[in-house]
C-alpha positions as MATLAB code, in Angstrom:
seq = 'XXXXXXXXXXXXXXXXXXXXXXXXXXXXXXXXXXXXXXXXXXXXXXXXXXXXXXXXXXXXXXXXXXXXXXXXXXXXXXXXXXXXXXXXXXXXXXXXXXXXXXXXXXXXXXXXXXXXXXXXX';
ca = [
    -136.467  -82.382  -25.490;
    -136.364  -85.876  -23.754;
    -137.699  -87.227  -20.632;
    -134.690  -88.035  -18.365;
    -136.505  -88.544  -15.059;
    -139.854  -89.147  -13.800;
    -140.456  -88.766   -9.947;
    -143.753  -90.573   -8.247;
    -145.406  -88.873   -4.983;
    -148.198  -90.832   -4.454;
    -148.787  -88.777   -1.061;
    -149.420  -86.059   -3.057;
    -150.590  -87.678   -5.906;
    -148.264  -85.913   -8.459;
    -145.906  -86.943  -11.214;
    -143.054  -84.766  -11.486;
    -140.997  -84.946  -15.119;
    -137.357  -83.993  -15.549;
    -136.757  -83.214  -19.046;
    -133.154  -83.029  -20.278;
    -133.807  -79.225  -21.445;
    -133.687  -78.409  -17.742;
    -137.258  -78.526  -17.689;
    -139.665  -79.798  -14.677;
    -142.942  -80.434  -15.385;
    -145.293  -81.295  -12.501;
    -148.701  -83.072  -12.598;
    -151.711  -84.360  -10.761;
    -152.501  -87.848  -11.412;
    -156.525  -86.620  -11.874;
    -155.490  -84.287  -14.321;
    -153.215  -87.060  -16.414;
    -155.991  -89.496  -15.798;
    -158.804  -87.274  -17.180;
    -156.786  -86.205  -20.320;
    -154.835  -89.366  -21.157;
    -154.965  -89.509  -24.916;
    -157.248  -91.303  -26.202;
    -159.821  -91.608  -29.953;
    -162.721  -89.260  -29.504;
    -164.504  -86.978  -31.268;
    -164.440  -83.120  -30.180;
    -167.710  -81.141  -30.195;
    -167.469  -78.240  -31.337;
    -163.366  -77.632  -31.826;
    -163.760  -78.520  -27.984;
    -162.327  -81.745  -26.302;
    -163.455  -81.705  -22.894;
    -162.899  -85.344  -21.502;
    -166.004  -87.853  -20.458;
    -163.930  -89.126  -17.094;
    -165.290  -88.561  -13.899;
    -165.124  -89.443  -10.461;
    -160.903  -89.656  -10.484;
    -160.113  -87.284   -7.719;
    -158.187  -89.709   -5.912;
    -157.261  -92.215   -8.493;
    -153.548  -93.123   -8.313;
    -150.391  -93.651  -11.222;
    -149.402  -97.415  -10.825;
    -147.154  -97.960  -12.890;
    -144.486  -96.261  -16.138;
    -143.435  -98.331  -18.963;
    -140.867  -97.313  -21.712;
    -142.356  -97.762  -24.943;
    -138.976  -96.753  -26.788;
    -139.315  -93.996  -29.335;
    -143.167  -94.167  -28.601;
    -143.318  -92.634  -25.799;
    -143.985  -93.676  -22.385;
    -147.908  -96.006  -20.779;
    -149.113  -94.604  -17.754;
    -151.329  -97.306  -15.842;
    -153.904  -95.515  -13.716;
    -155.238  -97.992  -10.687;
    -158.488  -98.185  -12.516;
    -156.779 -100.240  -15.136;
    -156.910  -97.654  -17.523;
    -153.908  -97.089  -19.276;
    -152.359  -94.715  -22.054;
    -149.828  -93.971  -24.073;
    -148.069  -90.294  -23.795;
    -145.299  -89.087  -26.067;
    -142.780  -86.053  -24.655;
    -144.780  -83.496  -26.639;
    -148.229  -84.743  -25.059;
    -146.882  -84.219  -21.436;
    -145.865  -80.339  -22.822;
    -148.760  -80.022  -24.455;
    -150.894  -80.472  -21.358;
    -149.437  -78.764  -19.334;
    -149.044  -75.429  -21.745;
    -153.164  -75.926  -22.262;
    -153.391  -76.742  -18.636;
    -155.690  -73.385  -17.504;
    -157.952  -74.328  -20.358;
    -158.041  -77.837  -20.245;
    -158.746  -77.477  -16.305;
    -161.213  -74.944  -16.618;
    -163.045  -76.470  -19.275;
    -163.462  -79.436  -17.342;
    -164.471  -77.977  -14.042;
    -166.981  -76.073  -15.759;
    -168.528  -79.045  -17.743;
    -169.177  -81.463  -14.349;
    -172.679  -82.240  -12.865;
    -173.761  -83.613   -9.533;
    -173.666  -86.560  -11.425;
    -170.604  -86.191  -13.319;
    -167.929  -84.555  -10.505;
    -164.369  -85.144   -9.610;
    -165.258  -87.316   -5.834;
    -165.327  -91.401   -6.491;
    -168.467  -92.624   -7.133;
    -168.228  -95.544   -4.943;
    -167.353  -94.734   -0.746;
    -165.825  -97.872    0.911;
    -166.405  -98.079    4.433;
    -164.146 -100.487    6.547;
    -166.663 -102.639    8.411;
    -165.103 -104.404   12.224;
];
């Protein structure tokens, strides 16, 4: 199973992946941005991400890495590596992943950017 397309929509915020299995696999770029890979701990079996505030953070940029997979650069600068199977394996645990986040966010800690930016004339 390789990666033989990837299609941007930044209207819609969604990264859609043609694989050369014939399979699509479609994602938000919140949902990419809160579970890019990256070295933590889980609690209790559970990973449940500590990124907030990305509801409208956008995909920038895809670079090859070769047999490494593929970085994603989010517009906050962060940026990740994610192999074929990572990009199936999120979106198989999807309902859980989603769910799990959803239910762990606070007032303080939601999905809305934590800075507004107000065009002054």
């Amino acid at each position: 199973m390789k990666i033989i397309q990837f299609t941007l929509d930044r209207k819609q915020k969604k990264l859609t992946l043609n694989f050369d299995s014939n399979l699509q696999l479609i994602f938000s770029f919140e949902y990419l941005r809160v579970f890019s890979p990256v070295e933590t701990k889980a609690k209790n079996g559970v990973k449940i991400p500590e990124v907030f505030h990305k509801k409208d953070v956008l995909l920038t940029d895809i670079e090859p890495l070769g047999k490494h997979g593929h970085r994603l650069v989010f517009d906050d600068k962060h940026g990740a590596i994610f192999t074929d199977q990572t990009f199936k394996n999120l979106f198989d645990n999807y309902d859980i992943n989603w769910q799990s986040y959803c239910s762990s966010l606070t007032t303080s800690q939601n999905r809305e950017a934590s800075i507004s930016f107000v065009e002054v004339k």
